[in-house]
Short mmCIF file of C-alpha atoms in Angstrom, two decimals:
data_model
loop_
_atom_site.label_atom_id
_atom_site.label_comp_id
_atom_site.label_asym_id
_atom_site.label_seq_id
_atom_site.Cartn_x
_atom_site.Cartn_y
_atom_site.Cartn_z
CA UNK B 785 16.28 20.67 -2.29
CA UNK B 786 18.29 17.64 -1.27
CA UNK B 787 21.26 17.56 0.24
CA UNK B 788 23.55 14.55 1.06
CA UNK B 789 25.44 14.14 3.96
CA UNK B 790 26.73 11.15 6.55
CA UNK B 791 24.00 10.68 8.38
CA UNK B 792 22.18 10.23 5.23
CA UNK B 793 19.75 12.60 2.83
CA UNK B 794 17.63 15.21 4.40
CA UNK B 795 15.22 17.64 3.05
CA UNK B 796 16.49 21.46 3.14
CA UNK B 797 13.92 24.56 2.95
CA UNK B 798 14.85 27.76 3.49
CA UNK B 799 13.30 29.33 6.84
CA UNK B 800 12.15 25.99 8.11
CA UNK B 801 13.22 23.05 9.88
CA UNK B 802 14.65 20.62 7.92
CA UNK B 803 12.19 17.53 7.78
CA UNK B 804 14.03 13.96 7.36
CA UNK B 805 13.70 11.89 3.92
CA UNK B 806 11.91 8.60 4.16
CA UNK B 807 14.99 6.29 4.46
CA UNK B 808 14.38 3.15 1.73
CA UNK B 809 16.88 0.03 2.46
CA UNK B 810 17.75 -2.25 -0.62
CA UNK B 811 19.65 -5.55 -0.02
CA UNK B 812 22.45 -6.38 -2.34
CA UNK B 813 24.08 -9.73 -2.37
CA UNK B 814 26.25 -12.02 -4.66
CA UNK B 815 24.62 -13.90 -7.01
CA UNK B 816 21.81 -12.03 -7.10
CA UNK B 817 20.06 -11.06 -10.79
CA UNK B 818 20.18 -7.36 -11.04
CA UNK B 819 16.16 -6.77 -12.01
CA UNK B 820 14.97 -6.82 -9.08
CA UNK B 821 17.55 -4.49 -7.55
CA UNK B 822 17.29 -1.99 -10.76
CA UNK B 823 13.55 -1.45 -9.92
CA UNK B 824 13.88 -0.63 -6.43
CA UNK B 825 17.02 1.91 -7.39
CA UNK B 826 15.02 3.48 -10.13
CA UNK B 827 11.93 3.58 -8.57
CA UNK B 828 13.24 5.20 -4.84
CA UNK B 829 17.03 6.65 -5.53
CA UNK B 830 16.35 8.44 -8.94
CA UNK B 831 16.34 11.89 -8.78
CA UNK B 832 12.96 13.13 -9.91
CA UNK B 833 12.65 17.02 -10.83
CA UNK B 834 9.57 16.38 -12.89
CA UNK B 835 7.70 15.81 -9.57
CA UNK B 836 8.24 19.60 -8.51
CA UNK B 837 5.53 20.87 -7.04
CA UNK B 838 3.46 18.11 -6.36
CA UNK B 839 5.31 16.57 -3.41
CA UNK B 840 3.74 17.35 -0.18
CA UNK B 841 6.82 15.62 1.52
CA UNK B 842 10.76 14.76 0.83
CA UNK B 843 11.06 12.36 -1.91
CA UNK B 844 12.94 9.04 -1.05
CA UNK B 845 16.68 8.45 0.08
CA UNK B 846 18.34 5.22 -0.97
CA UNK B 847 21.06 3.04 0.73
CA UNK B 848 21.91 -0.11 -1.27
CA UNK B 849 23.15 -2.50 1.99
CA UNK B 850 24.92 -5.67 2.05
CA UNK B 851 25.67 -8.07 4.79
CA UNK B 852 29.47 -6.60 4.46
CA UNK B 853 29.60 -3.07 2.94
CA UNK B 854 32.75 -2.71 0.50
CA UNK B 855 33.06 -6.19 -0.50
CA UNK B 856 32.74 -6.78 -4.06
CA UNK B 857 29.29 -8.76 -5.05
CA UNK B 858 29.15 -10.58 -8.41
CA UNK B 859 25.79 -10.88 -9.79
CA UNK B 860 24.03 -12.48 -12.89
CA UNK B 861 25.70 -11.22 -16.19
CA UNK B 862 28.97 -10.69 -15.63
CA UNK B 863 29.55 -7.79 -13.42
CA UNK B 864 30.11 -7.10 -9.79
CA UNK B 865 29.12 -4.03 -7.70
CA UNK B 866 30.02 -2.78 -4.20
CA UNK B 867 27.46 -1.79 -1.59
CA UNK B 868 28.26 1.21 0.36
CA UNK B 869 26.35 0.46 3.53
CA UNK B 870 25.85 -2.41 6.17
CA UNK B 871 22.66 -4.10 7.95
CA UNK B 872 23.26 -1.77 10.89
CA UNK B 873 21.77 1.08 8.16
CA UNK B 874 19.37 -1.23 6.86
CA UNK B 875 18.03 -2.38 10.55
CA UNK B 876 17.76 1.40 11.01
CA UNK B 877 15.67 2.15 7.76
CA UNK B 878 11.89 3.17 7.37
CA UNK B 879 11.36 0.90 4.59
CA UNK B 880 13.40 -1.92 4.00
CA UNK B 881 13.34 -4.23 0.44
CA UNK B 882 14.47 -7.28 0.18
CA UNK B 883 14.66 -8.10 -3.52
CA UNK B 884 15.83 -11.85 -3.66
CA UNK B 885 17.51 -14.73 -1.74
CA UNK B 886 20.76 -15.97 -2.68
CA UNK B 887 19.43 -19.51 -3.20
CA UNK B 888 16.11 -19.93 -2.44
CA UNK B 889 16.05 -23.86 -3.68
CA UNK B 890 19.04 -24.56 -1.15
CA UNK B 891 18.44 -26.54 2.04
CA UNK B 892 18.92 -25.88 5.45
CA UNK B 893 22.48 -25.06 6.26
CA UNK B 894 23.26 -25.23 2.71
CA UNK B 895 26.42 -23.03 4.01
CA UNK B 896 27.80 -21.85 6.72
CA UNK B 897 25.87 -19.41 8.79
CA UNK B 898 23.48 -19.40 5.99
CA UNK B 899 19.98 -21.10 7.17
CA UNK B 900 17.43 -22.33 4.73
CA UNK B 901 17.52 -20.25 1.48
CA UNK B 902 21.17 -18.46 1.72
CA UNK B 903 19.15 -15.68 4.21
CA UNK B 904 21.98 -15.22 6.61
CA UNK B 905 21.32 -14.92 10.32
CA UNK B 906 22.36 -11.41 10.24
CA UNK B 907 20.03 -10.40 7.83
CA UNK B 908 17.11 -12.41 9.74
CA UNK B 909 18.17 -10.00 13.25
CA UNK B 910 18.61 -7.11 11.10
CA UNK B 911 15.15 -7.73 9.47
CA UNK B 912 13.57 -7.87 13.15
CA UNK B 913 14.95 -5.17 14.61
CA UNK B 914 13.72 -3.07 11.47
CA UNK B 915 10.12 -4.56 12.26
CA UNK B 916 10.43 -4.05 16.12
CA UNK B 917 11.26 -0.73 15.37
CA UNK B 918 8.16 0.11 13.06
CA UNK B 919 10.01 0.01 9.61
CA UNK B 920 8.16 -1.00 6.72
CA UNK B 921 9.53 -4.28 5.16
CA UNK B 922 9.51 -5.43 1.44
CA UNK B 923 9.97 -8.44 -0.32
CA UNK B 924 10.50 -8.66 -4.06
CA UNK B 925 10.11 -12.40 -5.90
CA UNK B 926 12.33 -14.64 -3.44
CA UNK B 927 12.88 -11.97 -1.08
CA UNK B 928 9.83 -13.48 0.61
CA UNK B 929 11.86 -16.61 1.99
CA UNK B 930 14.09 -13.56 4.06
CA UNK B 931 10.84 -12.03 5.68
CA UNK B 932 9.70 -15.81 6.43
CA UNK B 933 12.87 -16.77 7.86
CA UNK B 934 12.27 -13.88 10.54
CA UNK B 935 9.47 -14.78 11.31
CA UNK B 936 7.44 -11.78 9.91
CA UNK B 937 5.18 -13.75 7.65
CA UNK B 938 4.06 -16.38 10.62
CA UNK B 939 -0.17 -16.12 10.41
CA UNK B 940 0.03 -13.90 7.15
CA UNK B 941 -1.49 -14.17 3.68
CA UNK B 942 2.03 -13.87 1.34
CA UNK B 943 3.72 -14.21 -2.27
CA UNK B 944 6.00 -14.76 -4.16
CA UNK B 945 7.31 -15.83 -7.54
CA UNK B 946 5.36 -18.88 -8.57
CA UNK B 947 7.84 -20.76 -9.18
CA UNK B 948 8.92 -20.64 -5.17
CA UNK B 949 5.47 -20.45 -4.11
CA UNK B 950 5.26 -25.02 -2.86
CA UNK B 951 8.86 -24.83 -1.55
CA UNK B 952 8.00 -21.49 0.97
CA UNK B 953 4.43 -23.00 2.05
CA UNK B 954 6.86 -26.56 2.56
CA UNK B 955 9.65 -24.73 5.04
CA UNK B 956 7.29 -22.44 6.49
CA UNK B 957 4.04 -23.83 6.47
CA UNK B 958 2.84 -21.23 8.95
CA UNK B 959 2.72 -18.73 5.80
CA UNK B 960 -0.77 -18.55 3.44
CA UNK B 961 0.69 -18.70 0.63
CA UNK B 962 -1.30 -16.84 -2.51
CA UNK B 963 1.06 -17.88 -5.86
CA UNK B 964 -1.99 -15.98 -7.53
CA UNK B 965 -1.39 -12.55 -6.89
CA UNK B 966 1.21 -9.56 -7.98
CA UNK B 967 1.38 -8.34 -4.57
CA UNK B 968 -0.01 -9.05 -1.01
CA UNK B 969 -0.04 -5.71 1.38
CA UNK B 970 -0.84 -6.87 5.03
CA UNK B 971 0.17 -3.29 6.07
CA UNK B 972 4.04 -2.88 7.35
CA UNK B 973 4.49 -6.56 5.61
CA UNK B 974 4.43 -6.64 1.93
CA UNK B 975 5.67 -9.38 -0.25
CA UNK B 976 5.15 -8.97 -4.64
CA UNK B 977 5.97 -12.21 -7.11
CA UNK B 978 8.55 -12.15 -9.40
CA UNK B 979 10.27 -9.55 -11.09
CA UNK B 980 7.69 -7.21 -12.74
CA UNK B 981 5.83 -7.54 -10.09
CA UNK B 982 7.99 -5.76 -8.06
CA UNK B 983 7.77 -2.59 -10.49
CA UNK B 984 3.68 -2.86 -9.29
CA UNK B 985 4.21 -3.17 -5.29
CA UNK B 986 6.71 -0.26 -5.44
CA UNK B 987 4.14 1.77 -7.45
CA UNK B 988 1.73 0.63 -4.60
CA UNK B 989 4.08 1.97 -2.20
CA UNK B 990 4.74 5.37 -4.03
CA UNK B 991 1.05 5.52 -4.53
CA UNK B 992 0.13 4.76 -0.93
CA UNK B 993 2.99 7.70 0.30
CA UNK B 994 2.63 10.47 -1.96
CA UNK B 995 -0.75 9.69 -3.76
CA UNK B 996 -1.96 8.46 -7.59
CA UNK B 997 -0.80 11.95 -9.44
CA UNK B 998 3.19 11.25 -8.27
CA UNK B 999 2.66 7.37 -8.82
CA UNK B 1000 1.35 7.74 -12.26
CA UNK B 1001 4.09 10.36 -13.03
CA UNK B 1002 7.16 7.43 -11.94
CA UNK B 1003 4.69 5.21 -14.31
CA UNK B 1004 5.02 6.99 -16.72
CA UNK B 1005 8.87 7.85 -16.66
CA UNK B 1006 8.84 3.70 -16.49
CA UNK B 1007 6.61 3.35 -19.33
CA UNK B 1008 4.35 0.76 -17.47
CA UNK B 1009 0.99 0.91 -16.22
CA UNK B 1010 0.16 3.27 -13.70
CA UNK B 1011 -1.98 0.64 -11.53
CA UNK B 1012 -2.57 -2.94 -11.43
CA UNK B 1013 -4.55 -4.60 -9.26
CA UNK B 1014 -2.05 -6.31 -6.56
CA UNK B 1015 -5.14 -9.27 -6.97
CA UNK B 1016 -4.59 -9.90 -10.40
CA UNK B 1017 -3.06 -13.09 -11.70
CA UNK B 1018 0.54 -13.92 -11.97
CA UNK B 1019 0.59 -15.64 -15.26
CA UNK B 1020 -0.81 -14.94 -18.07
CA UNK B 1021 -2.09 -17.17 -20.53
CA UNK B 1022 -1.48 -14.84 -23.50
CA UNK B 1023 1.80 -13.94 -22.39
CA UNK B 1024 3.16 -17.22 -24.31
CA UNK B 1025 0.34 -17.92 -26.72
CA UNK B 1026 -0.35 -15.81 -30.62
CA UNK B 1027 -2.72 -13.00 -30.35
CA UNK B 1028 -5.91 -14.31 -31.86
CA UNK B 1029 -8.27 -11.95 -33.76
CA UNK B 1030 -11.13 -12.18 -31.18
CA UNK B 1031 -8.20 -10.61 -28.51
CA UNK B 1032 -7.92 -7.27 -30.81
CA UNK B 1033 -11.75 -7.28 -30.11
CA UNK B 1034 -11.19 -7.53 -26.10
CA UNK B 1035 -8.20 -4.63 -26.40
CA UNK B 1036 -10.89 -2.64 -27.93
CA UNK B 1037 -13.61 -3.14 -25.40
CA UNK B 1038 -10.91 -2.71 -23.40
CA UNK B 1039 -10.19 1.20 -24.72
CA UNK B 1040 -14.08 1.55 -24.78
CA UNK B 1041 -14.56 0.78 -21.29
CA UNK B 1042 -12.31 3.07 -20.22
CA UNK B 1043 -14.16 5.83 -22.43
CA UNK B 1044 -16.96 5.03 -20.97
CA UNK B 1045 -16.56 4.30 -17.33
CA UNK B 1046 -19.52 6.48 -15.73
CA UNK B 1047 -21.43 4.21 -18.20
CA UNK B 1048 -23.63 0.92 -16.54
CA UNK B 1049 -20.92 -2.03 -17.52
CA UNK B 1050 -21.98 -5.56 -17.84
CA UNK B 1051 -20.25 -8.37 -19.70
CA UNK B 1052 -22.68 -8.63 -21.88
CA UNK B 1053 -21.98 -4.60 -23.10
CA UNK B 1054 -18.52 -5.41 -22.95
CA UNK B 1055 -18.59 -8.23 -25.47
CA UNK B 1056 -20.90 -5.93 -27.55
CA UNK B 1057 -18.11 -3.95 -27.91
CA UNK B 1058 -15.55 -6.46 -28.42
CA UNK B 1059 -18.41 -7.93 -31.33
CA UNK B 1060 -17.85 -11.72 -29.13
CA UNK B 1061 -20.22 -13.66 -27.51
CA UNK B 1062 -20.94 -13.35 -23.77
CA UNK B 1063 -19.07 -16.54 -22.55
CA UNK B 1064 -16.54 -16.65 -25.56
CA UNK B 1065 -15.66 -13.04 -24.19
CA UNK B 1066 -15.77 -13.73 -20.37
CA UNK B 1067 -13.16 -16.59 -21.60
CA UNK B 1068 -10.77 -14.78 -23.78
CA UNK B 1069 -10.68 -11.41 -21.81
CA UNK B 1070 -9.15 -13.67 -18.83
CA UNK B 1071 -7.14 -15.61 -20.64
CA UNK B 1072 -5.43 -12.37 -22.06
CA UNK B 1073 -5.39 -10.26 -18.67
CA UNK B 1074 -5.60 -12.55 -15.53
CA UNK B 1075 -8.52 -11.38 -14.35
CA UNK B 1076 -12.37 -11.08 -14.42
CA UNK B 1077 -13.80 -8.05 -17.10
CA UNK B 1078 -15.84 -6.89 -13.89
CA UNK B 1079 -13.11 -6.91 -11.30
CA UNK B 1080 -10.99 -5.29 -14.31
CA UNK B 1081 -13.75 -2.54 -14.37
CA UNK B 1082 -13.29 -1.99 -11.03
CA UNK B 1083 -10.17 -1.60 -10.43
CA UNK B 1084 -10.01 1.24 -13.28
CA UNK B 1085 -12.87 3.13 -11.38
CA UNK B 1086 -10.99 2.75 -8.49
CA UNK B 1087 -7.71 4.35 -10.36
CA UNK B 1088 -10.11 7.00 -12.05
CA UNK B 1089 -11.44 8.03 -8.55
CA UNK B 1090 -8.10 8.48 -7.15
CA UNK B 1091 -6.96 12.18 -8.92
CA UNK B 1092 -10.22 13.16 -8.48
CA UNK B 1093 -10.29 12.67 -4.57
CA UNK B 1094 -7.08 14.62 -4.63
CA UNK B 1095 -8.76 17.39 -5.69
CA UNK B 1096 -11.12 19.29 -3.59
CA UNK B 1097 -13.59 19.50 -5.97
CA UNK B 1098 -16.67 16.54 -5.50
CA UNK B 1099 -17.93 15.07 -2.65
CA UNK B 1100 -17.31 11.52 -2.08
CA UNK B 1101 -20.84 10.78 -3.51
CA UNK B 1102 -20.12 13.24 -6.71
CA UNK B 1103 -16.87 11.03 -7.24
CA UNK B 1104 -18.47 7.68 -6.73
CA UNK B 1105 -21.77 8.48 -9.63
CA UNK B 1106 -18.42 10.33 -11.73
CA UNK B 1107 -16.67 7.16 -12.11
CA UNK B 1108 -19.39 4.77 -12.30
CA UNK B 1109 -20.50 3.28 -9.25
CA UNK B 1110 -23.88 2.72 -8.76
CA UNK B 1111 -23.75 4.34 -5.01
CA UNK B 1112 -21.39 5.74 -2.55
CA UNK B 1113 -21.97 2.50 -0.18
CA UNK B 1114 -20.64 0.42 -3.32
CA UNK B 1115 -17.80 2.68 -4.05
CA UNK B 1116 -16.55 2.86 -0.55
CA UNK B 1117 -16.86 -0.77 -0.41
CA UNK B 1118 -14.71 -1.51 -3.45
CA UNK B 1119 -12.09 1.49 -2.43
CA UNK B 1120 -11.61 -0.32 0.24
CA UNK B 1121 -10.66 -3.43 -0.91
CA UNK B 1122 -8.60 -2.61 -3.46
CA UNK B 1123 -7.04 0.14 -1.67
CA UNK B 1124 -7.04 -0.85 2.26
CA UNK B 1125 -8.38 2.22 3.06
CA UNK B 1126 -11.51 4.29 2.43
CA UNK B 1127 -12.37 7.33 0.59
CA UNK B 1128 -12.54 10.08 3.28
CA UNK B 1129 -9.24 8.87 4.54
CA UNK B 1130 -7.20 8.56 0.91
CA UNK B 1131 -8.83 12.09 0.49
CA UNK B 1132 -7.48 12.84 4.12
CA UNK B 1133 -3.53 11.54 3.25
CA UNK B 1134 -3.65 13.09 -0.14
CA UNK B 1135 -6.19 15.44 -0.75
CA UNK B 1136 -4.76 19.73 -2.00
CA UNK B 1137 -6.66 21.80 0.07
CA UNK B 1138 -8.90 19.47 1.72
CA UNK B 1139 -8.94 19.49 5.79
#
């Protein structure tokens, strides 16, 4: 049971210790559009009593921080809101998320104190000392030009919204810059594109804390997909184009797949199903999801594998033939780089009743 106090939320069981809650650090700021910010409260600060029994540690505690607590922020739409808490709390955070810039197209100095992007100099100290200290730390969509600023995307692969992607490989050309991707996780760096993208790379990080079951249960209470790929393409060519008949062909090869993913799947059976062509297939499938129909495949083994290696039930091997992988070498292979991890050790974190 949770219980809030001023030292911030800890977890309270009868005849035991009481164990700390993971400590999640939003920044607020004016100007800022409120998406970004809504996903990171809903995701980590909503209270979550479906999830009863399938926690095997605290859920999250939120602090919403600005660089002065109390002072009244507009943002986009007409409304202002007041963070409670400072940098000091968000320096002294175990994951910290930095959902936007206030003006990520302004120059250097563009105001005062205010280097390149409106990412003030106390947010850039407060966002090293969080990394010195071990915290995790987040970007969402512009948020990426904050981590850069500090210096905590020098030699890494990064992302963000495509629309930023030139102008943060121009001022920090250090960066790698991937404008293809949903999400980039080097680890205790991660930076997501823009805005719905964020909803995936806090999944990730739900999924990568507390395991697939309690990430596909916040899913669901989102109504969005449980996983995608962070891999997969920012934009979408059917996002702004009609839905062609062939595409109702692809969603149902789609549905199929899934059915039948301990099934051999090739393009070629895929298309069967979606009664196209090979290449006419191979072309509409990514122009409707952003990625390959094999690396799609994939990925949903990958997702399929993950309740089952929370179980105890199956050996790795049993797991990797259950889902469709041709061996255990393959699976492990693709676990791992979709997941940064392997098998045993997902199994390990997340496993009921497995030593």
């Amino acid at each position: 049971m949770a219980q809030q106090s001023q030292s911030g939320p800890v977890a309270v069981a009868i005849g035991r210790r009481p164990e700390p809650v993971h400590d999640v650090a939003v920044y607020a700021f004016a100007g800022m559009a409120p998406f970004e910010l809504g996903v990171v409260v809903e995701v980590f600060g909503l209270a979550r009593p479906e999830l009863a029994g399938l926690l095997a540690a605290p859920w999250y505690g939120l602090k919403v921080c600005a660089d002065r607590p109390g002072t009244e922020l507009d943002a986009v739409g007409g409304f202002s809101l007041t963070a409670r808490y400072g940098l000091d709390e968000l320096a002294a955070a175990d994951t910290v998320v930095i959902p936007g810039v206030p003006n990520a197209f302004g120059g250097v100095g563009a105001a005062p104190g205010r280097p390149a992007g409106g990412v003030s100099a106390e947010l850039v100290a407060a966002l090293r000392t969080a990394h010195e200290r071990g915290a995790r730390i987040v970007s969402i969509c512009s948020g990426a030009f904050a981590l850069a600023a500090a210096g905590l995307l020098d030699g890494r692969e990064a992302t963000t919204h495509w629309r930023y992607a030139e102008l943060l490989q121009q001022r920090y050309p250090s960066v790698r810059v991937n404008p293809d991707v949903l999400y980039v996780d080097n680890g205790s760096v991660l930076t997501s594109a823009g805005s719905a993208a964020g909803i995936d790379l806090c999944l990730h990080l739900v999924r990568r804390d507390h395991g697939a079951k309690v990430a596909n249960s916040v899913a669901r209470r989102f109504v969005v997909p449980a996983h995608r790929d962070g891999g997969q393409a920012q934009f979408i060519e059917a996002a702004i184009r009609p839905v062609e008949e062939e595409d109702d062909g692809v969603a149902r090869s789609m549905q199929w797949a899934l059915d039948h993913l301990s099934s051999p799947l090739t393009i070629s059976v895929l298309a069967r199903a979606a009664q196209m062509s090979d290449r006419s297939y191979l072309r509409h499938f990514t122009a409707r999801n952003g990625t390959s129909p094999m690396r799609w495949v994939v990925t949903q083994r990958i997702a399929a594998s993950l309740p089952l290696l929370e179980s105890p039930d199956g050996s790795v091997e049993e797991i990797a033939v259950a889902v469709g992988f041709e061996s255990a070498a393959t699976f492990r292979h693709h676990f791992g780089r979709v997941m940064r991890t392997s098998p045993t050790a997902y199994r390990r974190s997340f496993g009921r009743g497995v030593a």
